[in-house]
Amino acid sequence: MMKLILLGAPGAGKGTQAAIISKSLGIPTISTGEILRAAMKNGTPVGLKAKEYVESGRLVPDEVIIGIVKERLSEEDCANGYILDGMPRTIPQAEALEACGIDVDTAISIEISDDIIFDRITGRRLCTTCGAMYHVRSVPPIKEGICDTCGAALTRRKDDQPETVMVRLEVFHRDTERLKKFYETRGKLVVVNNQGSIEATTALISEALGVNL
Ligand code: AMP
């Protein structure tokens, strides 16, 4: 039973590492960003509410996020643990988790400098059909623009444009970075410096968690 939170700036590699940990430990990843993108694609009420925030790089209101996560965590596949990717992003979100008895074991903060983030994010490509992630240089698909796993066309996230990335970084430094302190005070924080390769970063996380990933 492992309940993890992945903290870190946009582009730090949270989604990539979450996918690896999830596969290796057999626990689901709850990515609020992914849930919101799916809701937007399907035009649900949550999606309609979230759209303007997500597309401009600002945070979706806490109550919307808390509702989504509470509902998702009550599903059966979360009974043996889970990875929260991109939630909490504010102190009220972290407090809301505690208030409803959601007690995580470890919050892993993946550290990365702002200047590396730009290169990372502008090269990022996503399969909106199966959720697989790529990078034009570091993790290219076999056939350009096509998902290796499901054959669908790869897209670039609308909020991965440079101006929006600037806003997301500002939001990260203003609202989200302080969560490190929040989990440090509770003795739950583990800091991992992002490495040059995905494998090397996974190795550090593996060591920090004391599990084989
Ligand atoms: P991500 O895929 O984690 O980078 O999230 C993409 C966007 O979804 C963010 O820039 C926010 O607009 C929104 N979002 C995702 N998670 C949260 C959250 N926990 N709180 C508020 N907004 C969120």
PDB file of C-alpha atoms and ligand atoms in Angstrom:
ATOM      1  CA  MET A   1       0.000   0.000   0.000  1.00  0.00           C
ATOM      2  CA  MET A   2       1.669   3.158  -1.147  1.00  0.00           C
ATOM      3  CA  LYS A   3       0.054   6.572  -1.371  1.00  0.00           C
ATOM      4  CA  LEU A   4       2.228   9.110  -3.111  1.00  0.00           C
ATOM      5  CA  ILE A   5       2.082  12.716  -4.180  1.00  0.00           C
ATOM      6  CA  LEU A   6       4.240  14.030  -6.990  1.00  0.00           C
ATOM      7  CA  LEU A   7       5.137  17.693  -6.617  1.00  0.00           C
ATOM      8  CA  GLY A   8       7.176  19.707  -9.078  1.00  0.00           C
ATOM      9  CA  ALA A   9       7.013  22.442 -11.678  1.00  0.00           C
ATOM     10  CA  PRO A  10       5.278  21.886 -15.010  1.00  0.00           C
ATOM     11  CA  GLY A  11       7.651  19.854 -17.155  1.00  0.00           C
ATOM     12  CA  ALA A  12       9.549  18.418 -14.186  1.00  0.00           C
ATOM     13  CA  GLY A  13       8.633  14.909 -15.285  1.00  0.00           C
ATOM     14  CA  LYS A  14       5.801  14.158 -12.862  1.00  0.00           C
ATOM     15  CA  GLY A  15       3.614  12.469 -15.470  1.00  0.00           C
ATOM     16  CA  THR A  16       6.484  10.428 -16.890  1.00  0.00           C
ATOM     17  CA  GLN A  17       7.651   9.214 -13.487  1.00  0.00           C
ATOM     18  CA  ALA A  18       4.056   8.603 -12.353  1.00  0.00           C
ATOM     19  CA  ALA A  19       3.529   6.287 -15.337  1.00  0.00           C
ATOM     20  CA  ILE A  20       6.661   4.301 -14.445  1.00  0.00           C
ATOM     21  CA  ILE A  21       5.839   4.021 -10.730  1.00  0.00           C
ATOM     22  CA  SER A  22       2.228   3.138 -11.529  1.00  0.00           C
ATOM     23  CA  LYS A  23       3.200   0.295 -13.842  1.00  0.00           C
ATOM     24  CA  SER A  24       5.849  -1.019 -11.520  1.00  0.00           C
ATOM     25  CA  LEU A  25       3.823  -0.951  -8.286  1.00  0.00           C
ATOM     26  CA  GLY A  26       0.449  -1.691  -9.884  1.00  0.00           C
ATOM     27  CA  ILE A  27      -1.268   1.368  -8.446  1.00  0.00           C
ATOM     28  CA  PRO A  28      -3.241   3.965 -10.440  1.00  0.00           C
ATOM     29  CA  THR A  29      -2.121   7.489 -11.214  1.00  0.00           C
ATOM     30  CA  ILE A  30      -4.653  10.186 -10.537  1.00  0.00           C
ATOM     31  CA  SER A  31      -3.641  13.100 -12.730  1.00  0.00           C
ATOM     32  CA  THR A  32      -5.960  16.069 -12.258  1.00  0.00           C
ATOM     33  CA  GLY A  33      -4.569  17.647 -15.438  1.00  0.00           C
ATOM     34  CA  GLU A  34      -5.447  14.531 -17.421  1.00  0.00           C
ATOM     35  CA  ILE A  35      -8.923  14.301 -15.875  1.00  0.00           C
ATOM     36  CA  LEU A  36      -9.531  17.964 -16.751  1.00  0.00           C
ATOM     37  CA  ARG A  37      -8.269  17.543 -20.326  1.00  0.00           C
ATOM     38  CA  ALA A  38     -10.580  14.544 -20.804  1.00  0.00           C
ATOM     39  CA  ALA A  39     -13.506  16.504 -19.332  1.00  0.00           C
ATOM     40  CA  MET A  40     -12.761  19.421 -21.670  1.00  0.00           C
ATOM     41  CA  LYS A  41     -12.544  17.120 -24.672  1.00  0.00           C
ATOM     42  CA  ASN A  42     -15.895  15.570 -23.772  1.00  0.00           C
ATOM     43  CA  GLY A  43     -17.516  18.923 -22.989  1.00  0.00           C
ATOM     44  CA  THR A  44     -18.733  17.877 -19.526  1.00  0.00           C
ATOM     45  CA  PRO A  45     -19.837  20.533 -16.979  1.00  0.00           C
ATOM     46  CA  VAL A  46     -16.449  20.232 -15.202  1.00  0.00           C
ATOM     47  CA  GLY A  47     -14.682  20.546 -18.553  1.00  0.00           C
ATOM     48  CA  LEU A  48     -16.615  23.674 -19.479  1.00  0.00           C
ATOM     49  CA  LYS A  49     -15.830  25.224 -16.098  1.00  0.00           C
ATOM     50  CA  ALA A  50     -12.135  24.323 -16.293  1.00  0.00           C
ATOM     51  CA  LYS A  51     -11.420  25.317 -19.884  1.00  0.00           C
ATOM     52  CA  GLU A  52     -10.585  29.008 -19.479  1.00  0.00           C
ATOM     53  CA  TYR A  53      -8.320  28.330 -16.492  1.00  0.00           C
ATOM     54  CA  VAL A  54      -6.438  25.441 -18.060  1.00  0.00           C
ATOM     55  CA  GLU A  55      -5.952  27.164 -21.385  1.00  0.00           C
ATOM     56  CA  SER A  56      -4.614  30.332 -19.791  1.00  0.00           C
ATOM     57  CA  GLY A  57      -2.311  28.416 -17.433  1.00  0.00           C
ATOM     58  CA  ARG A  58      -4.122  29.421 -14.239  1.00  0.00           C
ATOM     59  CA  LEU A  59      -5.329  27.095 -11.515  1.00  0.00           C
ATOM     60  CA  VAL A  60      -8.820  25.657 -11.636  1.00  0.00           C
ATOM     61  CA  PRO A  61     -10.737  26.629  -8.435  1.00  0.00           C
ATOM     62  CA  ASP A  62      -9.944  24.429  -5.446  1.00  0.00           C
ATOM     63  CA  GLU A  63     -13.514  23.205  -4.932  1.00  0.00           C
ATOM     64  CA  VAL A  64     -13.677  21.800  -8.470  1.00  0.00           C
ATOM     65  CA  ILE A  65     -10.379  19.952  -8.022  1.00  0.00           C
ATOM     66  CA  ILE A  66     -11.220  18.666  -4.559  1.00  0.00           C
ATOM     67  CA  GLY A  67     -14.542  17.295  -5.854  1.00  0.00           C
ATOM     68  CA  ILE A  68     -12.860  15.488  -8.732  1.00  0.00           C
ATOM     69  CA  VAL A  69     -10.177  13.926  -6.544  1.00  0.00           C
ATOM     70  CA  LYS A  70     -12.477  12.834  -3.728  1.00  0.00           C
ATOM     71  CA  GLU A  71     -14.700  11.075  -6.232  1.00  0.00           C
ATOM     72  CA  ARG A  72     -11.788   9.425  -8.030  1.00  0.00           C
ATOM     73  CA  LEU A  73     -10.100   8.232  -4.824  1.00  0.00           C
ATOM     74  CA  SER A  74     -13.288   6.535  -3.675  1.00  0.00           C
ATOM     75  CA  GLU A  75     -13.118   4.176  -6.653  1.00  0.00           C
ATOM     76  CA  GLU A  76     -12.141   0.588  -6.053  1.00  0.00           C
ATOM     77  CA  ASP A  77      -8.787   0.618  -7.848  1.00  0.00           C
ATOM     78  CA  CYS A  78      -7.469   3.178  -5.346  1.00  0.00           C
ATOM     79  CA  ALA A  79      -7.931   0.838  -2.378  1.00  0.00           C
ATOM     80  CA  ASN A  80      -4.347  -0.448  -2.570  1.00  0.00           C
ATOM     81  CA  GLY A  81      -2.658   2.887  -3.080  1.00  0.00           C
ATOM     82  CA  TYR A  82      -2.288   5.553  -5.719  1.00  0.00           C
ATOM     83  CA  ILE A  83      -0.119   8.311  -7.098  1.00  0.00           C
ATOM     84  CA  LEU A  84      -1.454  11.853  -7.110  1.00  0.00           C
ATOM     85  CA  ASP A  85       0.098  13.667 -10.048  1.00  0.00           C
ATOM     86  CA  GLY A  86      -0.457  17.427 -10.040  1.00  0.00           C
ATOM     87  CA  MET A  87      -2.669  17.529  -6.964  1.00  0.00           C
ATOM     88  CA  PRO A  88      -2.506  19.178  -4.456  1.00  0.00           C
ATOM     89  CA  ARG A  89      -1.327  22.408  -6.032  1.00  0.00           C
ATOM     90  CA  THR A  90      -2.431  24.773  -3.263  1.00  0.00           C
ATOM     91  CA  ILE A  91      -2.431  24.680   0.547  1.00  0.00           C
ATOM     92  CA  PRO A  92      -6.272  24.532   0.696  1.00  0.00           C
ATOM     93  CA  GLN A  93      -6.181  21.455  -1.582  1.00  0.00           C
ATOM     94  CA  ALA A  94      -3.627  19.772   0.707  1.00  0.00           C
ATOM     95  CA  GLU A  95      -5.717  20.668   3.757  1.00  0.00           C
ATOM     96  CA  ALA A  96      -8.853  19.328   2.092  1.00  0.00           C
ATOM     97  CA  LEU A  97      -7.136  15.965   1.546  1.00  0.00           C
ATOM     98  CA  GLU A  98      -6.229  15.794   5.220  1.00  0.00           C
ATOM     99  CA  ALA A  99      -9.698  16.934   6.273  1.00  0.00           C
ATOM    100  CA  CYS A 100     -11.315  13.993   4.527  1.00  0.00           C
ATOM    101  CA  GLY A 101      -8.842  11.529   5.983  1.00  0.00           C
ATOM    102  CA  ILE A 102      -6.700  11.093   2.887  1.00  0.00           C
ATOM    103  CA  ASP A 103      -3.312  10.560   4.415  1.00  0.00           C
ATOM    104  CA  VAL A 104      -0.413  10.117   2.017  1.00  0.00           C
ATOM    105  CA  ASP A 105       2.874   8.391   2.841  1.00  0.00           C
ATOM    106  CA  THR A 106       5.306  10.472   0.825  1.00  0.00           C
ATOM    107  CA  ALA A 107       5.373  13.641  -1.241  1.00  0.00           C
ATOM    108  CA  ILE A 108       8.127  13.492  -3.843  1.00  0.00           C
ATOM    109  CA  SER A 109       9.267  16.856  -5.118  1.00  0.00           C
ATOM    110  CA  ILE A 110      11.013  16.641  -8.483  1.00  0.00           C
ATOM    111  CA  GLU A 111      13.309  19.651  -8.724  1.00  0.00           C
ATOM    112  CA  ILE A 112      14.183  21.267 -12.030  1.00  0.00           C
ATOM    113  CA  SER A 113      15.379  24.736 -13.011  1.00  0.00           C
ATOM    114  CA  ASP A 114      13.050  27.073 -14.907  1.00  0.00           C
ATOM    115  CA  ASP A 115      15.333  27.343 -17.948  1.00  0.00           C
ATOM    116  CA  ILE A 116      15.292  23.584 -18.594  1.00  0.00           C
ATOM    117  CA  ILE A 117      11.523  23.576 -18.372  1.00  0.00           C
ATOM    118  CA  PHE A 118      11.046  25.576 -21.562  1.00  0.00           C
ATOM    119  CA  ASP A 119      12.969  23.129 -23.704  1.00  0.00           C
ATOM    120  CA  ARG A 120      11.156  20.243 -22.081  1.00  0.00           C
ATOM    121  CA  ILE A 121       7.688  21.631 -22.540  1.00  0.00           C
ATOM    122  CA  THR A 122       7.993  22.955 -26.061  1.00  0.00           C
ATOM    123  CA  GLY A 123       9.144  19.528 -27.289  1.00  0.00           C
ATOM    124  CA  ARG A 124       6.443  17.658 -25.438  1.00  0.00           C
ATOM    125  CA  ARG A 125       3.820  15.697 -27.418  1.00  0.00           C
ATOM    126  CA  LEU A 126       0.787  13.860 -26.116  1.00  0.00           C
ATOM    127  CA  CYS A 127      -1.524  11.170 -27.396  1.00  0.00           C
ATOM    128  CA  THR A 128      -5.001  12.328 -26.463  1.00  0.00           C
ATOM    129  CA  THR A 129      -6.414   8.876 -27.204  1.00  0.00           C
ATOM    130  CA  CYS A 130      -4.326   6.737 -24.831  1.00  0.00           C
ATOM    131  CA  GLY A 131      -2.442   9.344 -22.777  1.00  0.00           C
ATOM    132  CA  ALA A 132       1.069   8.264 -23.843  1.00  0.00           C
ATOM    133  CA  MET A 133       3.684  11.027 -23.649  1.00  0.00           C
ATOM    134  CA  TYR A 134       6.580  11.788 -25.965  1.00  0.00           C
ATOM    135  CA  HIS A 135       9.274  14.391 -26.516  1.00  0.00           C
ATOM    136  CA  VAL A 136      10.489  15.276 -30.007  1.00  0.00           C
ATOM    137  CA  ARG A 137      14.133  14.842 -28.983  1.00  0.00           C
ATOM    138  CA  SER A 138      14.390  12.769 -25.814  1.00  0.00           C
ATOM    139  CA  VAL A 139      11.435  10.369 -26.255  1.00  0.00           C
ATOM    140  CA  PRO A 140      10.490  10.476 -29.954  1.00  0.00           C
ATOM    141  CA  PRO A 141       7.791   8.183 -31.314  1.00  0.00           C
ATOM    142  CA  ILE A 142       8.929   5.618 -33.908  1.00  0.00           C
ATOM    143  CA  LYS A 143       6.909   7.387 -36.594  1.00  0.00           C
ATOM    144  CA  GLU A 144       6.834  11.165 -36.334  1.00  0.00           C
ATOM    145  CA  GLY A 145       3.554  12.535 -34.985  1.00  0.00           C
ATOM    146  CA  ILE A 146       2.028   9.086 -34.401  1.00  0.00           C
ATOM    147  CA  CYS A 147       1.531   7.282 -31.090  1.00  0.00           C
ATOM    148  CA  ASP A 148       3.577   4.051 -30.839  1.00  0.00           C
ATOM    149  CA  THR A 149       0.978   2.474 -28.571  1.00  0.00           C
ATOM    150  CA  CYS A 150      -2.316   3.186 -30.289  1.00  0.00           C
ATOM    151  CA  GLY A 151      -1.522   4.754 -33.668  1.00  0.00           C
ATOM    152  CA  ALA A 152      -3.428   7.991 -33.035  1.00  0.00           C
ATOM    153  CA  ALA A 153      -2.054  11.408 -34.005  1.00  0.00           C
ATOM    154  CA  LEU A 154       0.072  13.141 -31.360  1.00  0.00           C
ATOM    155  CA  THR A 155      -0.855  16.650 -30.276  1.00  0.00           C
ATOM    156  CA  ARG A 156       0.735  19.508 -28.442  1.00  0.00           C
ATOM    157  CA  ARG A 157      -1.079  20.710 -25.337  1.00  0.00           C
ATOM    158  CA  LYS A 158      -2.580  24.147 -25.883  1.00  0.00           C
ATOM    159  CA  ASP A 159      -1.151  25.292 -22.547  1.00  0.00           C
ATOM    160  CA  ASP A 160       2.366  24.234 -23.591  1.00  0.00           C
ATOM    161  CA  GLN A 161       2.881  27.474 -25.560  1.00  0.00           C
ATOM    162  CA  PRO A 162       5.670  29.707 -24.217  1.00  0.00           C
ATOM    163  CA  GLU A 163       3.387  32.526 -22.922  1.00  0.00           C
ATOM    164  CA  THR A 164       1.184  30.062 -21.080  1.00  0.00           C
ATOM    165  CA  VAL A 165       4.190  28.195 -19.702  1.00  0.00           C
ATOM    166  CA  MET A 166       5.368  31.514 -18.194  1.00  0.00           C
ATOM    167  CA  VAL A 167       2.036  31.881 -16.380  1.00  0.00           C
ATOM    168  CA  ARG A 168       2.152  28.253 -15.185  1.00  0.00           C
ATOM    169  CA  LEU A 169       5.663  28.752 -13.823  1.00  0.00           C
ATOM    170  CA  GLU A 170       4.613  31.902 -11.973  1.00  0.00           C
ATOM    171  CA  VAL A 171       1.646  30.048 -10.493  1.00  0.00           C
ATOM    172  CA  PHE A 172       3.940  27.204  -9.483  1.00  0.00           C
ATOM    173  CA  HIS A 173       6.342  29.509  -7.631  1.00  0.00           C
ATOM    174  CA  ARG A 174       3.534  31.509  -6.038  1.00  0.00           C
ATOM    175  CA  ASP A 175       1.066  28.791  -4.965  1.00  0.00           C
ATOM    176  CA  THR A 176       2.458  25.301  -5.345  1.00  0.00           C
ATOM    177  CA  GLU A 177       6.090  25.461  -4.259  1.00  0.00           C
ATOM    178  CA  ARG A 178       5.058  26.139  -0.663  1.00  0.00           C
ATOM    179  CA  LEU A 179       3.580  22.642  -0.469  1.00  0.00           C
ATOM    180  CA  LYS A 180       7.133  21.394  -0.002  1.00  0.00           C
ATOM    181  CA  LYS A 181       7.198  23.085   3.387  1.00  0.00           C
ATOM    182  CA  PHE A 182       3.709  21.713   4.161  1.00  0.00           C
ATOM    183  CA  TYR A 183       4.862  18.121   3.678  1.00  0.00           C
ATOM    184  CA  GLU A 184       8.291  18.728   5.160  1.00  0.00           C
ATOM    185  CA  THR A 185       6.694  19.780   8.453  1.00  0.00           C
ATOM    186  CA  ARG A 186       4.794  16.506   8.404  1.00  0.00           C
ATOM    187  CA  GLY A 187       7.993  14.531   7.784  1.00  0.00           C
ATOM    188  CA  LYS A 188       6.745  13.351   4.392  1.00  0.00           C
ATOM    189  CA  LEU A 189       8.855  15.278   1.911  1.00  0.00           C
ATOM    190  CA  VAL A 190      11.434  13.653  -0.322  1.00  0.00           C
ATOM    191  CA  VAL A 191      13.381  15.883  -2.702  1.00  0.00           C
ATOM    192  CA  VAL A 192      14.705  14.389  -5.932  1.00  0.00           C
ATOM    193  CA  ASN A 193      16.791  16.354  -8.400  1.00  0.00           C
ATOM    194  CA  ASN A 194      15.739  15.784 -11.954  1.00  0.00           C
ATOM    195  CA  GLN A 195      18.506  13.971 -13.826  1.00  0.00           C
ATOM    196  CA  GLY A 196      19.581  13.990 -17.471  1.00  0.00           C
ATOM    197  CA  SER A 197      17.615  10.852 -18.249  1.00  0.00           C
ATOM    198  CA  ILE A 198      14.245   9.453 -17.242  1.00  0.00           C
ATOM    199  CA  GLU A 199      15.923   6.266 -15.930  1.00  0.00           C
ATOM    200  CA  ALA A 200      18.343   8.161 -13.700  1.00  0.00           C
ATOM    201  CA  THR A 201      15.502  10.152 -12.132  1.00  0.00           C
ATOM    202  CA  THR A 202      13.503   6.950 -11.601  1.00  0.00           C
ATOM    203  CA  ALA A 203      16.558   5.420  -9.908  1.00  0.00           C
ATOM    204  CA  LEU A 204      16.652   8.277  -7.392  1.00  0.00           C
ATOM    205  CA  ILE A 205      12.925   7.935  -6.676  1.00  0.00           C
ATOM    206  CA  SER A 206      13.334   4.199  -6.307  1.00  0.00           C
ATOM    207  CA  GLU A 207      16.114   4.728  -3.778  1.00  0.00           C
ATOM    208  CA  ALA A 208      14.154   7.355  -1.869  1.00  0.00           C
ATOM    209  CA  LEU A 209      11.075   5.117  -1.609  1.00  0.00           C
ATOM    210  CA  GLY A 210      13.083   1.993  -0.857  1.00  0.00           C
ATOM    211  CA  VAL A 211      11.316   0.047  -3.620  1.00  0.00           C
ATOM    212  CA  ASN A 212      12.441  -1.494  -6.875  1.00  0.00           C
ATOM    213  CA  LEU A 213      10.972   0.445  -9.760  1.00  0.00           C
TER     214      LEU A 213
HETATM  215  P1  AMP B   1      -1.015  19.440 -15.553  1.00  0.00           P
HETATM  216  O1  AMP B   1      -1.390  18.447 -16.601  1.00  0.00           O
HETATM  217  O2  AMP B   1      -0.814  18.832 -14.206  1.00  0.00           O
HETATM  218  O3  AMP B   1       0.135  20.313 -15.966  1.00  0.00           O
HETATM  219  O4  AMP B   1      -2.281  20.421 -15.404  1.00  0.00           O
HETATM  220  C1  AMP B   1      -2.736  21.209 -16.486  1.00  0.00           C
HETATM  221  C2  AMP B   1      -3.616  22.328 -15.991  1.00  0.00           C
HETATM  222  O5  AMP B   1      -4.776  21.793 -15.335  1.00  0.00           O
HETATM  223  C3  AMP B   1      -2.994  23.272 -14.958  1.00  0.00           C
HETATM  224  O6  AMP B   1      -2.223  24.289 -15.562  1.00  0.00           O
HETATM  225  C4  AMP B   1      -4.249  23.819 -14.275  1.00  0.00           C
HETATM  226  O7  AMP B   1      -4.898  24.785 -15.075  1.00  0.00           O
HETATM  227  C5  AMP B   1      -5.144  22.594 -14.219  1.00  0.00           C
HETATM  228  N1  AMP B   1      -4.913  21.803 -12.998  1.00  0.00           N
HETATM  229  C6  AMP B   1      -4.411  20.543 -12.908  1.00  0.00           C
HETATM  230  N2  AMP B   1      -4.333  20.130 -11.638  1.00  0.00           N
HETATM  231  C7  AMP B   1      -4.773  21.155 -10.884  1.00  0.00           C
HETATM  232  C8  AMP B   1      -4.925  21.366  -9.477  1.00  0.00           C
HETATM  233  N3  AMP B   1      -4.575  20.411  -8.587  1.00  0.00           N
HETATM  234  N4  AMP B   1      -5.408  22.554  -9.072  1.00  0.00           N
HETATM  235  C9  AMP B   1      -5.773  23.512  -9.942  1.00  0.00           C
HETATM  236  N5  AMP B   1      -5.649  23.405 -11.266  1.00  0.00           N
HETATM  237  C10 AMP B   1      -5.170  22.229 -11.747  1.00  0.00           C
END
